[in-house]
Each structure stands twice: as structure tokens, then as C-alpha cells.
Short mmCIF file of the C-alpha atoms (twelve columns), coordinates in Angstrom:
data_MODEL
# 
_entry.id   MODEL 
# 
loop_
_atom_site.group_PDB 
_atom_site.id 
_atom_site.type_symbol 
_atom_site.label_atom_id 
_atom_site.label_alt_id 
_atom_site.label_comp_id 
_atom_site.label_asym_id 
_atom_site.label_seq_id 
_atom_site.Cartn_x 
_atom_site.Cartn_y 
_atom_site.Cartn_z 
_atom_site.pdbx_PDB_model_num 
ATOM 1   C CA . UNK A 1   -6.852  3.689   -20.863 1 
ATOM 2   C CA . UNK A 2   -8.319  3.617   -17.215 1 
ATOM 3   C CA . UNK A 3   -4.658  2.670   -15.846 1 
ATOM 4   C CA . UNK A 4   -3.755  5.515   -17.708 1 
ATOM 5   C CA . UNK A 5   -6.306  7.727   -16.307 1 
ATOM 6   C CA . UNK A 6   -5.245  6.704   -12.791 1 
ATOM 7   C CA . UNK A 7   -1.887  7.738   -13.615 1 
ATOM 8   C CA . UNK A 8   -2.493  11.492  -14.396 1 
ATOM 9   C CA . UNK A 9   -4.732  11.600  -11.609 1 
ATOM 10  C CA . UNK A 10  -1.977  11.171  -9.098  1 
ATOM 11  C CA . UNK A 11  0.257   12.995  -9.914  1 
ATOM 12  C CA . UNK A 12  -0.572  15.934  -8.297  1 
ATOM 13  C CA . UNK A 13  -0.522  14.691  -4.479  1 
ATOM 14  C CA . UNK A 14  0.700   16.404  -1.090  1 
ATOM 15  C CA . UNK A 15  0.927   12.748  0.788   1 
ATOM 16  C CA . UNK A 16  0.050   12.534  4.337   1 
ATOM 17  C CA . UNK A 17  1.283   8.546   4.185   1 
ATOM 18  C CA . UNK A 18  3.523   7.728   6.916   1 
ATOM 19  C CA . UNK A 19  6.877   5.712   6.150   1 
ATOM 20  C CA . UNK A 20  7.035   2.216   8.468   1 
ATOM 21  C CA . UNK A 21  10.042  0.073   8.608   1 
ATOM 22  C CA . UNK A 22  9.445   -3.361  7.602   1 
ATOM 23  C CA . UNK A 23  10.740  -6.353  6.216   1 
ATOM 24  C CA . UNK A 24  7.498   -7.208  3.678   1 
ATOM 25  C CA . UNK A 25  5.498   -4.093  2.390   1 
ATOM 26  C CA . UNK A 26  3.735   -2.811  -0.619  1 
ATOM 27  C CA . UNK A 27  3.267   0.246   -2.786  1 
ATOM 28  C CA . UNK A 28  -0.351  0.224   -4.085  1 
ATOM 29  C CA . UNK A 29  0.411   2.686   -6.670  1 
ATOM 30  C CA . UNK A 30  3.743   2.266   -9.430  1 
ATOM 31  C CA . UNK A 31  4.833   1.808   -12.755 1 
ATOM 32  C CA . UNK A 32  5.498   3.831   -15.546 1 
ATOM 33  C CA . UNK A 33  2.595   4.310   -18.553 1 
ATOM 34  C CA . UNK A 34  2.521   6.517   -21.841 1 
ATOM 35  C CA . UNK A 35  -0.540  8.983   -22.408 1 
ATOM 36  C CA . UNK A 36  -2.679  9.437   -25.630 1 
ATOM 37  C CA . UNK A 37  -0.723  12.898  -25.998 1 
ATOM 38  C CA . UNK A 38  2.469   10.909  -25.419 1 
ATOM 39  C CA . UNK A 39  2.971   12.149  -21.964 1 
ATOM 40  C CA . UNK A 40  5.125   9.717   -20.230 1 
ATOM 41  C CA . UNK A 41  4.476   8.606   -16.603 1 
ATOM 42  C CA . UNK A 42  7.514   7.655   -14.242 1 
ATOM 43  C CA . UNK A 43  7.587   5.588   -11.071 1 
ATOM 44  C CA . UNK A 44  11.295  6.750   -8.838  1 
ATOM 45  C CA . UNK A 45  11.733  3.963   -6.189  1 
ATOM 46  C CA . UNK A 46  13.882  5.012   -2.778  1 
ATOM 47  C CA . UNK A 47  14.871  1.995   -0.782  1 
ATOM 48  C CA . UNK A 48  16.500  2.665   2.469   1 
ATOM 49  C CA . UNK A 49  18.189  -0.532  4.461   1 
ATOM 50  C CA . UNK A 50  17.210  1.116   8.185   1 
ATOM 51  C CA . UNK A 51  19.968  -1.252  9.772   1 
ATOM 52  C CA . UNK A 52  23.405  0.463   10.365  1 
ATOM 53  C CA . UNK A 53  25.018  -2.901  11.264  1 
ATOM 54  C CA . UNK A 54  23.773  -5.417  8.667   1 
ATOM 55  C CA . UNK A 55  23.186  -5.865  4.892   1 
ATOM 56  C CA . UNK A 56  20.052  -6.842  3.381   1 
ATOM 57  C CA . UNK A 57  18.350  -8.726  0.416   1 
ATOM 58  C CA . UNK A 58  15.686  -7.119  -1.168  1 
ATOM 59  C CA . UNK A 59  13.328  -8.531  -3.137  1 
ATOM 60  C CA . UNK A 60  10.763  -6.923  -5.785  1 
ATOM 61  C CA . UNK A 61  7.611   -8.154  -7.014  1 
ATOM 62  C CA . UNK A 62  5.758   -6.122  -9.241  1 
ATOM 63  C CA . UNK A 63  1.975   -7.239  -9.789  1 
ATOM 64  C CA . UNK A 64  0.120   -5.303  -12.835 1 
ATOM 65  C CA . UNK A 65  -3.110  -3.997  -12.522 1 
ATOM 66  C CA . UNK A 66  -3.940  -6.299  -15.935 1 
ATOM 67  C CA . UNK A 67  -4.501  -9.261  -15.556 1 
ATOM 68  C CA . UNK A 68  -2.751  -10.454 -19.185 1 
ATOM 69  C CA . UNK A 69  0.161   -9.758  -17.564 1 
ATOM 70  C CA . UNK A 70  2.192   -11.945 -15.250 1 
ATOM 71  C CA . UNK A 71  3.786   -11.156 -12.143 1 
ATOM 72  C CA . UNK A 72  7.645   -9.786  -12.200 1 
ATOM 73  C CA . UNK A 73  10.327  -10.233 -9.502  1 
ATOM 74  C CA . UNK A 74  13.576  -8.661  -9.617  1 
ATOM 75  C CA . UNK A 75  16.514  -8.377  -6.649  1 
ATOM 76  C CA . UNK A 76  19.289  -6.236  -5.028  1 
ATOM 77  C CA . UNK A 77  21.015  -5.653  -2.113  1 
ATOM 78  C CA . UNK A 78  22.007  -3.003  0.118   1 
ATOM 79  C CA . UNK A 79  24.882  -2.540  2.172   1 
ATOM 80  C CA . UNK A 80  24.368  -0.942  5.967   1 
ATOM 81  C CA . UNK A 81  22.177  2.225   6.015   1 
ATOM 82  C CA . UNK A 82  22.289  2.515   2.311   1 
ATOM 83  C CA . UNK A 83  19.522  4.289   0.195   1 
ATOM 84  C CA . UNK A 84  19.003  3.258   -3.096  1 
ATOM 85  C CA . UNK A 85  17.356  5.225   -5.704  1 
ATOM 86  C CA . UNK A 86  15.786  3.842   -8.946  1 
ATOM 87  C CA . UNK A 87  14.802  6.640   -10.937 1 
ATOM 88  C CA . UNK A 88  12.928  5.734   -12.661 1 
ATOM 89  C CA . UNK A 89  11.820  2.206   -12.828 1 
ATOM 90  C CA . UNK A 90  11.132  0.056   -15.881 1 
ATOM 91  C CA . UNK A 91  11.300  -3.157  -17.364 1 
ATOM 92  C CA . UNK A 92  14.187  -4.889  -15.260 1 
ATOM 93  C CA . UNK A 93  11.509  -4.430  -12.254 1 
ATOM 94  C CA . UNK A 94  8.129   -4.148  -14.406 1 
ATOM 95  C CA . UNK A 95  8.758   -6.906  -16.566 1 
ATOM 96  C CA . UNK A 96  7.528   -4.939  -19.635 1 
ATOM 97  C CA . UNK A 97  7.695   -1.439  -20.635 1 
ATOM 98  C CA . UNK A 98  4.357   -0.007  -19.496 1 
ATOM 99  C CA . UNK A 99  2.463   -1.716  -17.112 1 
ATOM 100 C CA . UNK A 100 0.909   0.244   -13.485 1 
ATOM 101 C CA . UNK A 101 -0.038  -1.937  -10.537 1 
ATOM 102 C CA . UNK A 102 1.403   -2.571  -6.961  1 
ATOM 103 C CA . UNK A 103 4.677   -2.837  -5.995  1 
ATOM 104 C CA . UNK A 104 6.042   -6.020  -3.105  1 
ATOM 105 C CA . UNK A 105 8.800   -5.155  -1.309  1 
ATOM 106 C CA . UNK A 106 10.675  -8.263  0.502   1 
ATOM 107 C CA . UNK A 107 13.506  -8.036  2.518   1 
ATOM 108 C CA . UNK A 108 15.941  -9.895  5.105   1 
ATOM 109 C CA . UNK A 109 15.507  -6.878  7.257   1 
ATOM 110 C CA . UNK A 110 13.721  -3.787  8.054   1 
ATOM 111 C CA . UNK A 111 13.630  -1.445  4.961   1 
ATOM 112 C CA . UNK A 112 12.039  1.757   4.198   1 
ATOM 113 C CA . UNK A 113 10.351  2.134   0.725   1 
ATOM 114 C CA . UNK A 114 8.664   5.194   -1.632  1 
ATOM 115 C CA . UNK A 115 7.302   5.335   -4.739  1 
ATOM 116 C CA . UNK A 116 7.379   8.952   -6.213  1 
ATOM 117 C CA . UNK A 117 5.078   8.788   -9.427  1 
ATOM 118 C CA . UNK A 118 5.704   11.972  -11.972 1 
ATOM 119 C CA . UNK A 119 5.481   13.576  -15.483 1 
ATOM 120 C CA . UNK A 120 6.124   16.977  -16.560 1 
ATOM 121 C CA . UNK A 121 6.115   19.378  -13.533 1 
ATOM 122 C CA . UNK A 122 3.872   17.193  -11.091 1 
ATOM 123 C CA . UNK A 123 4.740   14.530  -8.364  1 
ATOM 124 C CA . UNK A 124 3.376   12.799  -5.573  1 
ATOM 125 C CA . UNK A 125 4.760   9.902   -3.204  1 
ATOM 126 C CA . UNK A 126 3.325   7.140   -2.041  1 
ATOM 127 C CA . UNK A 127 5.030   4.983   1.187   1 
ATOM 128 C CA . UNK A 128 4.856   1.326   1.245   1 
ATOM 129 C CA . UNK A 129 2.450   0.167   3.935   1 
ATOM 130 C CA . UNK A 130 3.711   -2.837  5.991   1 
ATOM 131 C CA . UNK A 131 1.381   -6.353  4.377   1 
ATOM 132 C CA . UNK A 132 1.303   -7.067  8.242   1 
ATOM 133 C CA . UNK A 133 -1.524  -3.924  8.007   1 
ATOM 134 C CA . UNK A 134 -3.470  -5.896  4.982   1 
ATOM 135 C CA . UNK A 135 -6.862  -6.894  5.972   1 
ATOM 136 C CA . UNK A 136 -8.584  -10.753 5.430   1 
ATOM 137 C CA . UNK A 137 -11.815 -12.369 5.939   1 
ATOM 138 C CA . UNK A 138 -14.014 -10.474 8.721   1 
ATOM 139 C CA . UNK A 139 -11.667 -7.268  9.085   1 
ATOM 140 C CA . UNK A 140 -12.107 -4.219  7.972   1 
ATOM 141 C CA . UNK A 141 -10.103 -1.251  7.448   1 
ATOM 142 C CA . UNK A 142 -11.381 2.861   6.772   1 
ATOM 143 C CA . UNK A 143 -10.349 5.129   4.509   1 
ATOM 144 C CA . UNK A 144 -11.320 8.901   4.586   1 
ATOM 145 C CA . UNK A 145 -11.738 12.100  2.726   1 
ATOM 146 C CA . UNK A 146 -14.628 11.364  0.243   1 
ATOM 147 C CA . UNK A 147 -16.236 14.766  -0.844  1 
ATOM 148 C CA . UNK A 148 -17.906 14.457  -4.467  1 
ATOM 149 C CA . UNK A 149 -18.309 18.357  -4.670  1 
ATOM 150 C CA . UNK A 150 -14.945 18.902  -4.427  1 
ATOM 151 C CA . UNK A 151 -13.579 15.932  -6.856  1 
ATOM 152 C CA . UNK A 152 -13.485 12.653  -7.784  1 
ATOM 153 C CA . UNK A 153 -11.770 9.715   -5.318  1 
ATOM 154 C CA . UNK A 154 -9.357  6.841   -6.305  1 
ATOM 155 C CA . UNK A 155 -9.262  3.560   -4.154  1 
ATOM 156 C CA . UNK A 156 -6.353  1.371   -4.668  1 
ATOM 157 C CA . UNK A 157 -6.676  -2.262  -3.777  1 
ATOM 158 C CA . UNK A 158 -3.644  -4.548  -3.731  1 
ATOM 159 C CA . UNK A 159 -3.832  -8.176  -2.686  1 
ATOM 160 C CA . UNK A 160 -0.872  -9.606  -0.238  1 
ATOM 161 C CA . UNK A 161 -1.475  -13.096 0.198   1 
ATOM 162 C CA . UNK A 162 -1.827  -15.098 -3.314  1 
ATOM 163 C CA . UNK A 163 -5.583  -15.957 -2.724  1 
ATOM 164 C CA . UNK A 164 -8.375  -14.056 -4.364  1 
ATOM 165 C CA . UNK A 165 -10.916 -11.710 -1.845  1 
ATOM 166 C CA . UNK A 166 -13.887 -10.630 -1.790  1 
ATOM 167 C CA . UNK A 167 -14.332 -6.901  -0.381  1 
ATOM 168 C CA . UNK A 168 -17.542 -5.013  0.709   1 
ATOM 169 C CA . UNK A 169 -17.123 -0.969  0.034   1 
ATOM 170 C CA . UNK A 170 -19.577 0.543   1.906   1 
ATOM 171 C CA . UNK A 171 -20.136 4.741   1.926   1 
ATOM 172 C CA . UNK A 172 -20.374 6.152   5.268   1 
ATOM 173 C CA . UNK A 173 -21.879 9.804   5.521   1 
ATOM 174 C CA . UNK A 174 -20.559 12.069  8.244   1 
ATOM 175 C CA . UNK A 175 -23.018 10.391  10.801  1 
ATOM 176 C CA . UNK A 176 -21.671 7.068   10.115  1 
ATOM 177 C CA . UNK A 177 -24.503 6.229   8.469   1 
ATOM 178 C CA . UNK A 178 -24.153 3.425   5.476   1 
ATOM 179 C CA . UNK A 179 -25.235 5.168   2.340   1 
ATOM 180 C CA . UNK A 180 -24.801 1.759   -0.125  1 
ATOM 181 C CA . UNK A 181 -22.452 -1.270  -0.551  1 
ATOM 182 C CA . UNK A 182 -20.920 -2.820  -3.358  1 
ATOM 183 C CA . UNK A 183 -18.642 -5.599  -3.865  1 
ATOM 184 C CA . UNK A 184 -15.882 -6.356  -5.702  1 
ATOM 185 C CA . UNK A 185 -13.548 -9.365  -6.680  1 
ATOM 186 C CA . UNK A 186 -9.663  -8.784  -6.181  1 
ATOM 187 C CA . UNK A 187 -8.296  -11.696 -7.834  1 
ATOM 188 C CA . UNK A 188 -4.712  -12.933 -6.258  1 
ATOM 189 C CA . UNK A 189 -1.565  -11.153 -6.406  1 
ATOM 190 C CA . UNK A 190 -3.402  -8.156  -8.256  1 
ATOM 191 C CA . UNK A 191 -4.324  -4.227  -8.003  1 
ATOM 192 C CA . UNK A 192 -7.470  -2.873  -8.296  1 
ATOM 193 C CA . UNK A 193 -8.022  0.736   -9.251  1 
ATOM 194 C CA . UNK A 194 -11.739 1.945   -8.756  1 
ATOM 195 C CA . UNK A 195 -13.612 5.064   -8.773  1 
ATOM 196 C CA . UNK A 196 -16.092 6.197   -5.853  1 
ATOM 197 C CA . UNK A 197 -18.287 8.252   -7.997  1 
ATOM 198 C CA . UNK A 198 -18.683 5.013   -10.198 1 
ATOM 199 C CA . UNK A 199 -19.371 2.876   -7.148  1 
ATOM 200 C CA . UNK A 200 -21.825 5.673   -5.464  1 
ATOM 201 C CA . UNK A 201 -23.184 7.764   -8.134  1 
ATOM 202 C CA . UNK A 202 -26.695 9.237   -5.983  1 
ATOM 203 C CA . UNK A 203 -23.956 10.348  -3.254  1 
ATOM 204 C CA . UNK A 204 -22.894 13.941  -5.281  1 
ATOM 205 C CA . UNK A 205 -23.016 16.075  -1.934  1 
ATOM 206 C CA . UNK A 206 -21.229 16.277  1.501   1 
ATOM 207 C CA . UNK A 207 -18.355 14.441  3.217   1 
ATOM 208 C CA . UNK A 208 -18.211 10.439  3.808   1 
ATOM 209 C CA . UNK A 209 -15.717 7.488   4.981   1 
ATOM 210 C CA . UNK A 210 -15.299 4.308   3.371   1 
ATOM 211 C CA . UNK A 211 -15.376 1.202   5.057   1 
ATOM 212 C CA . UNK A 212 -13.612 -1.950  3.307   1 
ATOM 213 C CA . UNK A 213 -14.891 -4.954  4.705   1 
ATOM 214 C CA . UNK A 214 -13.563 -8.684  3.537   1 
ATOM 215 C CA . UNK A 215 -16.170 -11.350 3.403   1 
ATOM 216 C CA . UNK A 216 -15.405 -14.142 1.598   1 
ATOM 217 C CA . UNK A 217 -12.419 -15.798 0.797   1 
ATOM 218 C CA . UNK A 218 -8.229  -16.535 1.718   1 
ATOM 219 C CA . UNK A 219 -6.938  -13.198 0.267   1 
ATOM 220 C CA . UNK A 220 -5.896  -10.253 2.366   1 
ATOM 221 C CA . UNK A 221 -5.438  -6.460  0.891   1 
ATOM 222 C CA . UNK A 222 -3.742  -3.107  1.102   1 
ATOM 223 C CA . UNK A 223 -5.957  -0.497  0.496   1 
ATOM 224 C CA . UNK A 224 -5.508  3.504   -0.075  1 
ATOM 225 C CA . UNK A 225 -7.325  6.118   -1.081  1 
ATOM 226 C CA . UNK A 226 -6.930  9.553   -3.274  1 
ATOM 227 C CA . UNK A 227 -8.974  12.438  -3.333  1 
ATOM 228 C CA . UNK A 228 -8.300  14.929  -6.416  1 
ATOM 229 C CA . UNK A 229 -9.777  18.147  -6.480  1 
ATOM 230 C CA . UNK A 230 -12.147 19.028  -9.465  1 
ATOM 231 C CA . UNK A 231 -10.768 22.289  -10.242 1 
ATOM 232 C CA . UNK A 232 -6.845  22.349  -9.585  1 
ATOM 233 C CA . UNK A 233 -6.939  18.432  -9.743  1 
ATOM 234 C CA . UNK A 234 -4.408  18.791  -6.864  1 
ATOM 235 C CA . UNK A 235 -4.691  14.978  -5.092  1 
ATOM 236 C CA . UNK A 236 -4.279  14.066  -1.737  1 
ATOM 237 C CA . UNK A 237 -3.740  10.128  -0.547  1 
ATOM 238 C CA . UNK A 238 -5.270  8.971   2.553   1 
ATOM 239 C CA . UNK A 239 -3.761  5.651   4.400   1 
ATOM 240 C CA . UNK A 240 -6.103  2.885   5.357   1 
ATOM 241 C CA . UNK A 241 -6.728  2.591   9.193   1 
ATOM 242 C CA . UNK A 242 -4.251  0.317   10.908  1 
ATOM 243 C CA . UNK A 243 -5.446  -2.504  13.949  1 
ATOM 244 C CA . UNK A 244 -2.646  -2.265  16.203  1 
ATOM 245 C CA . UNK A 245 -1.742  -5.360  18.795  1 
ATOM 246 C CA . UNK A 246 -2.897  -4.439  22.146  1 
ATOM 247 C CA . UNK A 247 -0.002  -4.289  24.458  1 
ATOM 248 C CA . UNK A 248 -1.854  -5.960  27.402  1 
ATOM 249 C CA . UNK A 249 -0.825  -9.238  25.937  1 
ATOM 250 C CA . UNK A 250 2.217   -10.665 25.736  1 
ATOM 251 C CA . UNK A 251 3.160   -13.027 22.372  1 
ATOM 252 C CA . UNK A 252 4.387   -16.573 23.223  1 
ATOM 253 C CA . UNK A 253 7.947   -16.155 22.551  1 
ATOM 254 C CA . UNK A 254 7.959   -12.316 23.891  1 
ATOM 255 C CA . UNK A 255 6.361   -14.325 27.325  1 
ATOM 256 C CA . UNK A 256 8.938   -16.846 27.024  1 
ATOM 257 C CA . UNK A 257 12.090  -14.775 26.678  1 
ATOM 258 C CA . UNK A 258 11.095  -12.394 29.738  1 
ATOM 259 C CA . UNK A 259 11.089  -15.700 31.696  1 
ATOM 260 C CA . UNK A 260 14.109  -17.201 30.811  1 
ATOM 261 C CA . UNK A 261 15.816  -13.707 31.732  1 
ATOM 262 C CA . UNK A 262 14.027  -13.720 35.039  1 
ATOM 263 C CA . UNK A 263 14.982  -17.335 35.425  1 
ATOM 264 C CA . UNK A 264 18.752  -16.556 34.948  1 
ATOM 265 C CA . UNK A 265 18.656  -13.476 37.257  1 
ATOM 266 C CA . UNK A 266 17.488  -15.537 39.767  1 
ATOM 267 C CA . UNK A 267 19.695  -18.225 39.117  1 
ATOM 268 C CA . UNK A 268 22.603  -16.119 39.393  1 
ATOM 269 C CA . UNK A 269 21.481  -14.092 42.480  1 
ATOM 270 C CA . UNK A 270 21.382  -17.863 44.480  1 
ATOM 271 C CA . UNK A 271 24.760  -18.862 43.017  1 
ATOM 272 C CA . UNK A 272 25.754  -15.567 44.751  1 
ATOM 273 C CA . UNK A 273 24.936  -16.341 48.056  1 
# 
């Protein structure tokens, strides 16, 4: 019934997500799930191969939020800048009829992917966020727009690297000040839907963050987060922050390659002379 829940509750979203290129990402929210009132709930899937030159492999893992039910992989393959549209998904990539969780997307090159979850007359998208964003042991990651007045908020947990994690959620107020902490178990390869108002029930007024912390274990997640308005249950999704690489260092085989090119330019300005 909760997975259910969570479905309905998205379906309203404006996302502010941002689509990434990559060759290994994952959708934290898909599937397809039937409603007490018999209202169905439909996951469309747009792949797009961002090469123009080369074809690509694509492989899908789905991962259901229960835990009774296995993993499912499925393939395809797309030709140069194809998009593919699965509209909508269901057992050939879910493994079973109804089943939510999050979505793997593997590739042999850089792909593009959305999940656009709808029923009757509502519909919101979701981008798959790059696993090379997921966060481990001693990272952390933020996610904003927590305002109890105004609604409830959804966190969506997906684990990336086949080894369970254990996350700290801690409530920030506007201040940056840690309100509470609680901790949760994400078990491998699974998705983890949880409510903030369940996790925080004293916080009921004013604006906050949440901070995802890992601190114990292998595992590494995706997180997102969805805030849905009390009275028009309109919901909007909010992306985890992102560590980027700084740029002042170079990797070994980046440092490598710029000297073998400086090597042959000077090798070929004394053969010159």
C-alpha cells in the first residue's frame, strides 16, 4: 500500500532534475502499480544514445522497492542518436506486473535517460542521475525544500553498488542548525521510499534541508527528494547535491596523455631541424 501511496504522490511534479549523459545511471523513482480504486500507475522510459557516430548496448536493471522480489535485467540497443521510447514499461523490464522501485541504466556509451510516471491527467519526470554522483561511507549529499506547512516530503533512496548502507538523515532548519537524526538500513541493490514527517514529526513549522550522511558500511546511494503540496498536492522533485572533481588536479591517465602529446611535439619539432 505505501508503494502505492508513493505512486499517487508523484504524479503531480514540475521537475527541476537536470538530464546528464552517462554510461551507468539510475532512476530512483519507476514502475507501474494498481490503486485500491483501480487507478493504474504507468512508468514511460525515453532512452536517448547521445553519440551520433556509434551504437550502443543498453542494459536495464530494475530493483523493487520489496524486498520479496528479485532483481530484473532486460537489454536493447540503439543505433546512432536514436531515442527510444517505452511507453509504458512492464513486465519484460519489471519482471512482474506491478512492482515500483529504481531503475539501472547501463550502457557501452553515454546515454540520456527519463522516467515519466502518470495516471489519469497527471505526470511528472524524473532524470536518471549519473551512479558516479551516489554517495558511500563518510560522504554526504543535501537535499532541499522541506516545508511541513505546506505538505508532506518523499525521499527516495536507491543503492548503486550491491553492498548494504547505512545512512544518517539529519533535519537542518534554515540556520543550518541539526533539528534530529535518524538512521536507516538500505539493504543492497534496493529503493527506499520514506516520509519526512514520519522521520521528524516535532518539526511541523518553517523551512529545512536534509543532510544524508553514510556511516557504516560498502554500499553507496542515489538519493532525491519530493515535496507535494497539502492542498493542490502539486509535487516538486529536488536533486541531491553533486561533489564535483576539482579541476586543479589532473587524473593519472589525463596527466599521462598531455605528456605523451608534448613529448611527440617536441619530438617532431627536433626531427625538423
Amino acid at each position: 500500500m505505501k508503494t502505492i501511496v508513493a505512486a499517487i504522490l508523484l504524479l503531480t511534479a514540475n521537475s527541476l532534475l537536470a538530464a546528464y549523459a552517462s554510461r551507468d545511471a539510475v532512476l530512483p523513482v519507476a514502475g507501474r502499480a494498481t490503486g485500491a480504486d483501480g487507478r493504474l500507475f504507468q512508468t514511460a522510459l525515453w532512452i536517448t544514445n547521445a553519440s551520433e557516430r556509434d551504437g550502443v548496448d543498453v542494459t536495464l536493471t530494475f530493483h523493487p522497492a520489496n524486498e520479496k522480489l528479485p532483481s530484473h535485467t532486460s537489454s536493447l540497443k540503439l543505433a546512432p542518436a536514436e531515442t527510444r521510447v517505452i511507453d509504458p514499461i512492464d513486465a519484460n523490464i519489471l519482471g512482474v506486473p506491478d512492482a515500483l522501485g529504481a531503475l539501472r541504466i547501463a550502457a557501452s556509451g553515454d546515454v540520456l535517460a527519463t522516467a515519466r510516471v502518470y495516471s489519469r491527467g497527471v505526470a511528472t519526470s524524473f532524470n536518471a542521475t549519473p551512479v558516479q554522483f551516489a554517495i558511500g561511507n563518510g560522504e554526504s549529499a543535501t537535499l532541499q525544500g522541506v516545508a511541513p506547512a505546506g505538505g508532506r516530503y518523499k525521499i527516495y533512496v536507491a543503492e548503486v553498488a550491491g553492498m548494504p548502507l547505512d545512512i544518517a538523515v539529519s533535519l537542518l532548519d534554515a540556520r543550518g542548525v541539526s533539528l534530529g537524526s535518524k538512521r536507516m538500513y538500505i539493504d543492497k541493490n534496493r529503493q527506499v521510499t520514506a516520509d519526512a514527517a514520519e522521520l521528524f514529526p516535532a518539526f511541523t513549522s518553517g523551512t529545512a534541508a536534509l543532510r544524508i550522511d553514510g556511516v557504516n558500511g560498502g554500499g553507496r546511494v542515489v538519493v532525491a527528494g519530493s515535496q507535494i503540496a497539502r492542498d493542490t498536492q502539486d509535487s516538486t522533485p529536488f536533486e541531491m547535491s553533486f561533489t564535483t572533481t576539482p579541476r586543479d588536479r589532473l587524473g593519472v591517465w589525463e596527466a599521462l596523455t598531455y605528456i605523451a602529446v608534448a613529448a611527440a611535439a617536441g619530438a617532431a619539432l627536433v626531427l625538423r631541424r
